[in-house]
Amino acid sequence: MIDNFGRKIDYIRISVTDRCNLRCVYCMPEEGVETLMHRDILTFDEIIRVCRVLATQGLKKVKITGGEPLVRRGVANLIKQIKDVDGIESVTITTNGVLLAEQYQNLVGAGVDSITVSLDTTDREKYAQITRRDEFVNVINGIKYAQKQGKVRLKINTVPMNASKEDILSLVEFARDYDTDVRFIEVMPIGAGVDCDSFTEDDFKKIIEEKYGPLTFCSEVRGNGPSVHYSLEGFKGKIGFISAVSHKFCDSCNRVRLTADGYLKTCLQFEAGVHIAGCLRSGKTDKELLDVLLQGIAQKPKSHKFDQKDNLENRELRNMSQIGG
Ligand code: SAM
Ligand code: SF4
């Protein structure tokens, strides 16, 4: 699929639930958000159908996300079935890691191609402040277990807020002894993230290089999208940066998103897209479904406008937990 700006769309991020067992400050308000009714959430069969129809047009990569995807029962089974769709080359998942240890073997058995764990600090108290929950030990145990098992590529995504230098440096350590990439993400001004200050890529690099020496650019492709990777001497994993604010990457954006209630969303920042649940549930043919999906993709904006804080037109009102990141 080629969008109106010549970009090839071969990647979809599918949110399988809007529920979450954490309340990260940059993602959700403390009281949570009003959750969808079960009947409004797409079934696994509906999700698989969307993947099948889009795969006929060049969809190759699928990311399972949430809310917290591991709180939805049977996610491993969904991954297995998407892996079986003709044309799909990789199915990956992003999780907060709370349930990772208990579900790791199921995910591996389903053939997941990589697991990304979101972790913003290695300090238990700070973790509780950021996530408003005391689940740090479970997450660390999940990461350590996955590293030791080593059956599938593991990545750590981190959005360090109010972090100290020590926090950033200790997150980097996850890449030292295992081939685990650690990727630093700038906070995006979406939902609860609007009010949060962020480190920039340059801030992260300065802190890391002061302690570990030069970051060497790595040209190898190591993910589905915009992360730029670097090597550090003596480290097995890479250090990545996903810097949507300071290093805009919209020109090469290859993705669309599907929310848990079936909204095909074409840009993280804007509402632009199309509701497909009605189409999925009203006996339409695959050809008719495809036409609706393509109408949605045709609305994909040229770029985000995170820098124009007062430009509120068509701005996304969902929180990140309702979008999937
Ligand atoms: N619950 C899962 C997790 O935390 O990985 C999946 C969903 S979560 C919305 C996906 C990613 O979005 C997480 O890595 C999270 O840190 C990131 N995220 C949430 N809000 C953000 C924001 N305002 N700016 C940047 N990243 C954000
Ligand atoms: Fe939940 Fe992930 Fe949002 Fe944190 S970032 S509240 S874990 S959906």
Short mmCIF file of C-alpha atoms and ligand atoms in Angstrom, two decimals:
data_model
loop_
_atom_site.label_atom_id
_atom_site.label_comp_id
_atom_site.label_asym_id
_atom_site.label_seq_id
_atom_site.Cartn_x
_atom_site.Cartn_y
_atom_site.Cartn_z
CA MET A 1 0.00 0.00 0.00
CA ILE A 2 1.31 3.41 -0.94
CA ASP A 3 -0.25 6.45 0.73
CA ASN A 4 -0.90 9.86 -0.81
CA PHE A 5 2.63 11.02 0.02
CA GLY A 6 4.37 8.03 -1.58
CA ARG A 7 5.06 6.22 1.68
CA LYS A 8 4.89 2.43 1.69
CA ILE A 9 2.56 1.16 4.45
CA ASP A 10 3.53 -2.36 5.51
CA TYR A 11 3.15 -2.22 9.29
CA ILE A 12 0.14 -2.13 11.60
CA ARG A 13 0.04 -1.73 15.37
CA ILE A 14 -3.04 -3.47 16.74
CA SER A 15 -4.33 -2.64 20.19
CA VAL A 16 -6.11 -5.70 21.55
CA THR A 17 -7.45 -4.03 24.69
CA ASP A 18 -7.73 -0.58 26.23
CA ARG A 19 -7.34 -2.03 29.75
CA CYS A 20 -4.11 -1.92 31.67
CA ASN A 21 -2.72 -3.11 34.99
CA LEU A 22 -0.55 0.04 35.34
CA ARG A 23 -1.32 3.78 35.26
CA CYS A 24 1.81 5.39 33.81
CA VAL A 25 1.67 9.13 34.38
CA TYR A 26 2.46 10.08 30.77
CA CYS A 27 -0.10 7.64 29.41
CA MET A 28 -3.19 7.59 31.61
CA PRO A 29 -4.81 9.71 34.28
CA GLU A 30 -4.65 8.29 37.80
CA GLU A 31 -8.28 7.24 37.81
CA GLY A 32 -7.79 5.41 34.51
CA VAL A 33 -10.02 6.01 31.51
CA GLU A 34 -13.52 4.80 30.88
CA THR A 35 -13.04 1.33 29.44
CA LEU A 36 -14.76 -0.08 26.38
CA MET A 37 -17.64 -2.52 26.72
CA HIS A 38 -16.54 -6.08 25.88
CA ARG A 39 -18.94 -6.19 22.98
CA ASP A 40 -17.28 -3.15 21.40
CA ILE A 41 -13.81 -4.73 21.37
CA LEU A 42 -12.82 -6.46 18.15
CA THR A 43 -12.79 -10.24 18.38
CA PHE A 44 -9.68 -12.19 17.41
CA ASP A 45 -11.46 -13.38 14.26
CA GLU A 46 -12.17 -9.78 13.26
CA ILE A 47 -8.55 -8.76 13.88
CA ILE A 48 -7.27 -11.71 11.86
CA ARG A 49 -9.61 -10.81 9.00
CA VAL A 50 -8.24 -7.26 8.90
CA CYS A 51 -4.69 -8.64 8.80
CA ARG A 52 -5.62 -11.07 6.03
CA VAL A 53 -7.25 -8.38 3.90
CA LEU A 54 -4.39 -5.89 4.40
CA ALA A 55 -1.76 -8.58 3.77
CA THR A 56 -3.13 -8.93 0.23
CA GLN A 57 -2.04 -5.30 -0.25
CA GLY A 58 1.46 -5.60 1.21
CA LEU A 59 1.03 -5.61 4.99
CA LYS A 60 4.03 -7.52 6.37
CA LYS A 61 4.54 -6.59 10.02
CA VAL A 62 2.13 -6.62 12.94
CA LYS A 63 2.70 -5.30 16.46
CA ILE A 64 0.33 -6.41 19.22
CA THR A 65 -0.16 -3.68 21.79
CA GLY A 66 -2.74 -2.28 24.21
CA GLY A 67 -3.52 -1.05 26.92
CA GLU A 68 -1.65 -3.99 28.26
CA PRO A 69 -1.96 -6.80 25.69
CA LEU A 70 -1.09 -9.57 28.13
CA VAL A 71 -4.22 -8.85 30.19
CA ARG A 72 -6.37 -10.02 27.28
CA ARG A 73 -6.86 -13.77 27.50
CA GLY A 74 -5.51 -15.82 24.60
CA VAL A 75 -3.17 -13.23 23.10
CA ALA A 76 -0.57 -15.91 22.30
CA ASN A 77 -3.20 -17.72 20.31
CA LEU A 78 -3.98 -14.56 18.35
CA ILE A 79 -0.29 -14.13 17.56
CA LYS A 80 -0.09 -17.70 16.31
CA GLN A 81 -3.04 -17.17 13.99
CA ILE A 82 -1.72 -13.88 12.60
CA LYS A 83 1.62 -15.58 11.97
CA ASP A 84 -0.27 -18.05 9.76
CA VAL A 85 -1.68 -15.29 7.51
CA ASP A 86 -0.10 -15.37 4.04
CA GLY A 87 2.27 -12.45 3.56
CA ILE A 88 2.80 -11.63 7.26
CA GLU A 89 6.51 -11.80 8.01
CA SER A 90 6.67 -10.76 11.63
CA VAL A 91 4.38 -10.48 14.63
CA THR A 92 5.79 -8.73 17.68
CA ILE A 93 4.37 -7.54 21.00
CA THR A 94 4.94 -4.62 23.33
CA THR A 95 4.13 -5.17 27.00
CA ASN A 96 4.71 -3.55 30.36
CA GLY A 97 6.22 -6.86 31.45
CA VAL A 98 4.10 -7.39 34.57
CA LEU A 99 2.81 -10.72 33.23
CA LEU A 100 5.81 -11.56 31.06
CA ALA A 101 7.37 -14.33 33.14
CA GLU A 102 4.12 -16.26 33.32
CA GLN A 103 3.30 -15.82 29.61
CA TYR A 104 6.78 -15.98 28.07
CA GLN A 105 6.64 -19.65 27.06
CA ASN A 106 3.18 -19.21 25.50
CA LEU A 107 4.44 -16.27 23.45
CA VAL A 108 7.49 -18.19 22.31
CA GLY A 109 5.31 -21.20 21.50
CA ALA A 110 3.09 -18.94 19.37
CA GLY A 111 6.12 -17.88 17.35
CA VAL A 112 6.29 -14.23 18.40
CA ASP A 113 9.21 -12.55 16.61
CA SER A 114 10.20 -10.14 19.34
CA ILE A 115 9.05 -8.90 22.72
CA THR A 116 9.43 -5.28 23.77
CA VAL A 117 9.14 -4.49 27.46
CA SER A 118 8.47 -0.91 28.55
CA LEU A 119 10.50 0.06 31.61
CA ASP A 120 11.31 3.62 32.61
CA THR A 121 13.50 3.24 35.69
CA THR A 122 15.41 0.61 37.64
CA ASP A 123 14.44 2.16 40.96
CA ARG A 124 11.50 0.47 42.63
CA GLU A 125 10.16 3.59 44.31
CA LYS A 126 10.40 5.71 41.18
CA TYR A 127 8.77 2.89 39.25
CA ALA A 128 5.81 3.02 41.65
CA GLN A 129 5.59 6.80 41.19
CA ILE A 130 5.66 6.58 37.40
CA THR A 131 3.30 3.62 37.03
CA ARG A 132 1.26 4.25 40.19
CA ARG A 133 1.55 0.52 40.91
CA ASP A 134 4.05 -1.65 42.83
CA GLU A 135 4.85 -4.17 40.10
CA PHE A 136 8.56 -3.49 39.71
CA VAL A 137 9.74 -6.88 40.96
CA ASN A 138 7.48 -8.73 38.56
CA VAL A 139 8.74 -6.72 35.60
CA ILE A 140 12.41 -7.19 36.48
CA ASN A 141 11.84 -10.90 37.01
CA GLY A 142 10.13 -11.07 33.62
CA ILE A 143 13.02 -9.30 31.89
CA LYS A 144 15.67 -11.44 33.57
CA TYR A 145 13.77 -14.60 32.79
CA ALA A 146 13.38 -13.61 29.13
CA GLN A 147 17.06 -12.71 28.88
CA LYS A 148 18.16 -16.03 30.35
CA GLN A 149 15.78 -18.04 28.18
CA GLY A 150 16.91 -16.11 25.10
CA LYS A 151 14.43 -17.82 22.82
CA VAL A 152 13.21 -14.64 21.19
CA ARG A 153 14.63 -11.14 20.63
CA LEU A 154 13.99 -8.90 23.64
CA LYS A 155 13.97 -5.09 23.60
CA ILE A 156 13.45 -2.54 26.33
CA ASN A 157 11.65 0.71 25.53
CA THR A 158 12.13 3.45 28.02
CA VAL A 159 10.54 6.87 28.43
CA PRO A 160 12.61 8.21 31.32
CA MET A 161 10.83 11.09 33.00
CA ASN A 162 12.33 13.04 35.84
CA ALA A 163 15.16 10.52 35.55
CA SER A 164 18.56 11.06 37.07
CA LYS A 165 21.77 10.31 35.18
CA GLU A 166 22.07 7.15 37.28
CA ASP A 167 18.63 6.00 36.14
CA ILE A 168 19.56 6.39 32.49
CA LEU A 169 22.90 4.67 32.95
CA SER A 170 21.40 1.73 34.79
CA LEU A 171 18.81 1.25 32.03
CA VAL A 172 21.67 1.12 29.52
CA GLU A 173 23.12 -1.81 31.51
CA PHE A 174 20.37 -4.12 30.24
CA ALA A 175 22.20 -4.08 26.89
CA ARG A 176 25.60 -5.00 28.30
CA ASP A 177 25.50 -8.75 28.87
CA TYR A 178 22.66 -9.82 26.60
CA ASP A 179 21.66 -9.00 23.03
CA THR A 180 18.84 -6.82 24.41
CA ASP A 181 18.38 -3.44 22.71
CA VAL A 182 17.54 -0.54 25.01
CA ARG A 183 15.65 2.23 23.22
CA PHE A 184 15.17 5.69 24.66
CA ILE A 185 11.90 7.40 23.69
CA GLU A 186 11.04 11.08 23.88
CA VAL A 187 7.70 11.77 25.57
CA MET A 188 5.12 12.71 22.96
CA PRO A 189 2.53 15.41 23.71
CA ILE A 190 -0.45 13.09 23.45
CA GLY A 191 -3.12 12.46 26.08
CA ALA A 192 -1.57 12.60 29.55
CA GLY A 193 1.83 13.16 27.87
CA VAL A 194 0.87 16.74 26.98
CA ASP A 195 1.84 17.95 30.44
CA CYS A 196 5.08 15.98 30.75
CA ASP A 197 8.62 17.24 30.27
CA SER A 198 10.96 15.03 28.32
CA PHE A 199 14.63 14.38 27.78
CA THR A 200 15.70 14.80 24.17
CA GLU A 201 17.84 12.39 22.18
CA ASP A 202 20.82 14.70 22.63
CA ASP A 203 20.35 14.68 26.42
CA PHE A 204 20.34 10.88 26.47
CA LYS A 205 23.41 10.62 24.23
CA LYS A 206 25.44 13.06 26.29
CA ILE A 207 24.78 11.19 29.53
CA ILE A 208 25.51 7.78 27.99
CA GLU A 209 28.70 8.84 26.18
CA GLU A 210 30.13 10.52 29.27
CA LYS A 211 30.16 7.17 31.02
CA TYR A 212 30.49 4.53 28.28
CA GLY A 213 32.36 6.29 25.49
CA PRO A 214 31.25 7.00 21.94
CA LEU A 215 28.01 5.65 20.52
CA THR A 216 28.77 4.22 17.07
CA PHE A 217 25.99 4.43 14.48
CA CYS A 218 24.69 1.03 13.44
CA SER A 219 23.19 0.74 9.94
CA GLU A 220 21.59 -2.68 10.51
CA VAL A 221 17.75 -2.60 10.58
CA ARG A 222 16.67 -3.86 14.01
CA GLY A 223 12.96 -3.17 14.24
CA ASN A 224 9.82 -2.16 12.41
CA GLY A 225 10.28 1.53 12.46
CA PRO A 226 11.97 4.72 13.44
CA SER A 227 14.47 3.63 16.09
CA VAL A 228 18.03 4.59 15.20
CA HIS A 229 20.57 2.25 16.79
CA TYR A 230 24.11 2.65 18.07
CA SER A 231 26.74 0.28 19.47
CA LEU A 232 28.71 0.77 22.64
CA GLU A 233 32.02 -0.93 23.09
CA GLY A 234 31.71 -4.08 25.20
CA PHE A 235 27.90 -4.21 24.90
CA LYS A 236 26.04 -7.11 23.30
CA GLY A 237 22.79 -5.21 22.71
CA LYS A 238 22.37 -1.87 20.91
CA ILE A 239 21.22 1.49 22.22
CA GLY A 240 18.34 2.99 20.23
CA PHE A 241 16.60 6.35 20.10
CA ILE A 242 13.02 6.98 19.06
CA SER A 243 12.80 10.74 18.86
CA ALA A 244 9.51 11.74 17.31
CA VAL A 245 9.80 15.26 18.69
CA SER A 246 13.44 16.27 18.12
CA HIS A 247 14.12 14.06 15.06
CA LYS A 248 10.80 13.90 13.21
CA PHE A 249 10.58 10.75 11.04
CA CYS A 250 7.19 11.24 9.35
CA ASP A 251 8.71 11.12 5.83
CA SER A 252 9.46 7.44 6.28
CA CYS A 253 6.40 6.53 8.36
CA ASN A 254 5.32 3.03 7.34
CA ARG A 255 2.51 2.38 9.79
CA VAL A 256 -1.15 2.58 10.65
CA ARG A 257 -2.85 1.68 13.91
CA LEU A 258 -6.00 -0.21 14.84
CA THR A 259 -7.62 0.60 18.17
CA ALA A 260 -9.29 -2.08 20.27
CA ASP A 261 -12.73 -0.88 19.15
CA GLY A 262 -11.83 -0.91 15.48
CA TYR A 263 -10.70 2.58 14.52
CA LEU A 264 -8.05 2.52 11.81
CA LYS A 265 -5.86 5.41 12.85
CA THR A 266 -3.33 6.78 10.42
CA CYS A 267 -1.26 9.19 12.51
CA LEU A 268 -0.43 9.11 16.20
CA GLN A 269 -1.25 12.76 16.71
CA PHE A 270 -4.39 13.23 14.64
CA GLU A 271 -7.84 11.73 14.53
CA ALA A 272 -7.54 10.99 10.74
CA GLY A 273 -8.76 7.49 9.94
CA VAL A 274 -11.86 5.37 9.65
CA HIS A 275 -14.14 3.27 11.87
CA ILE A 276 -14.21 -0.32 10.62
CA ALA A 277 -16.15 -2.18 13.33
CA GLY A 278 -19.48 -1.48 11.61
CA CYS A 279 -18.09 -2.74 8.33
CA LEU A 280 -16.73 -5.90 10.00
CA ARG A 281 -20.09 -6.59 11.62
CA SER A 282 -22.50 -5.91 8.78
CA GLY A 283 -21.80 -8.75 6.38
CA LYS A 284 -19.59 -6.76 4.01
CA THR A 285 -17.32 -8.68 1.64
CA ASP A 286 -13.53 -8.61 1.95
CA LYS A 287 -13.44 -6.34 -1.11
CA GLU A 288 -15.81 -3.88 0.59
CA LEU A 289 -13.77 -4.04 3.79
CA LEU A 290 -10.60 -3.37 1.82
CA ASP A 291 -12.18 -0.34 0.16
CA VAL A 292 -12.99 1.12 3.59
CA LEU A 293 -9.48 0.38 4.90
CA LEU A 294 -7.94 2.06 1.86
CA GLN A 295 -10.20 5.10 2.32
CA GLY A 296 -8.76 5.34 5.82
CA ILE A 297 -5.17 5.05 4.63
CA ALA A 298 -5.84 7.79 2.07
CA GLN A 299 -6.37 10.16 5.01
CA LYS A 300 -2.90 9.64 6.47
CA PRO A 301 -1.51 13.13 7.14
CA LYS A 302 1.90 14.17 5.84
CA SER A 303 3.34 14.67 9.30
CA HIS A 304 2.63 15.32 12.94
CA LYS A 305 2.73 18.84 14.36
CA PHE A 306 4.01 18.22 17.86
CA ASP A 307 5.90 21.51 17.68
CA GLN A 308 2.73 23.58 17.09
CA LYS A 309 1.28 23.46 20.56
CA ASP A 310 -1.65 25.76 19.78
CA ASN A 311 -2.74 24.00 16.61
CA LEU A 312 -5.59 21.92 18.02
CA GLU A 313 -7.43 21.14 14.80
CA ASN A 314 -8.30 17.43 14.49
CA ARG A 315 -6.01 16.64 17.38
CA GLU A 316 -6.25 13.15 18.87
CA LEU A 317 -8.16 13.13 22.15
CA ARG A 318 -7.46 9.51 23.07
CA ASN A 319 -4.77 8.67 25.62
CA MET A 320 -1.86 6.54 24.50
CA SER A 321 -3.36 3.54 26.34
CA GLN A 322 -6.35 3.77 23.99
CA ILE A 323 -4.12 3.95 20.93
CA GLY A 324 -1.32 1.50 21.64
CA GLY A 325 1.72 3.76 21.37
N1 SAM B 1 1.16 -1.40 27.91
C1 SAM B 1 2.11 -1.70 26.90
C2 SAM B 1 3.45 -1.06 27.20
O1 SAM B 1 3.52 -0.24 28.12
O2 SAM B 1 4.41 -1.39 26.51
C3 SAM B 1 1.67 -1.35 25.50
C4 SAM B 1 0.93 -0.05 25.29
S1 SAM B 1 1.86 1.42 25.68
C5 SAM B 1 0.70 2.68 25.26
C6 SAM B 1 3.06 1.44 24.36
C7 SAM B 1 4.23 2.36 24.57
O3 SAM B 1 3.77 3.70 24.53
C8 SAM B 1 4.97 2.19 25.87
O4 SAM B 1 6.34 1.90 25.61
C9 SAM B 1 4.87 3.53 26.55
O5 SAM B 1 6.01 3.86 27.28
C10 SAM B 1 4.65 4.45 25.36
N2 SAM B 1 3.99 5.71 25.69
C11 SAM B 1 2.82 5.91 26.33
N3 SAM B 1 2.53 7.23 26.41
C12 SAM B 1 3.55 7.88 25.79
C13 SAM B 1 3.84 9.27 25.52
N4 SAM B 1 3.03 10.25 25.89
N5 SAM B 1 5.00 9.55 24.85
C14 SAM B 1 5.85 8.56 24.45
N6 SAM B 1 5.61 7.25 24.66
C15 SAM B 1 4.50 6.91 25.33
FE1 SF4 B 2 -0.40 0.83 30.63
FE2 SF4 B 2 1.51 0.79 28.77
FE3 SF4 B 2 0.08 3.02 29.24
FE4 SF4 B 2 1.81 2.24 31.07
S1 SF4 B 2 2.31 2.86 28.97
S2 SF4 B 2 -0.33 2.87 31.45
S3 SF4 B 2 1.70 0.07 30.87
S4 SF4 B 2 -0.72 1.14 28.43
#
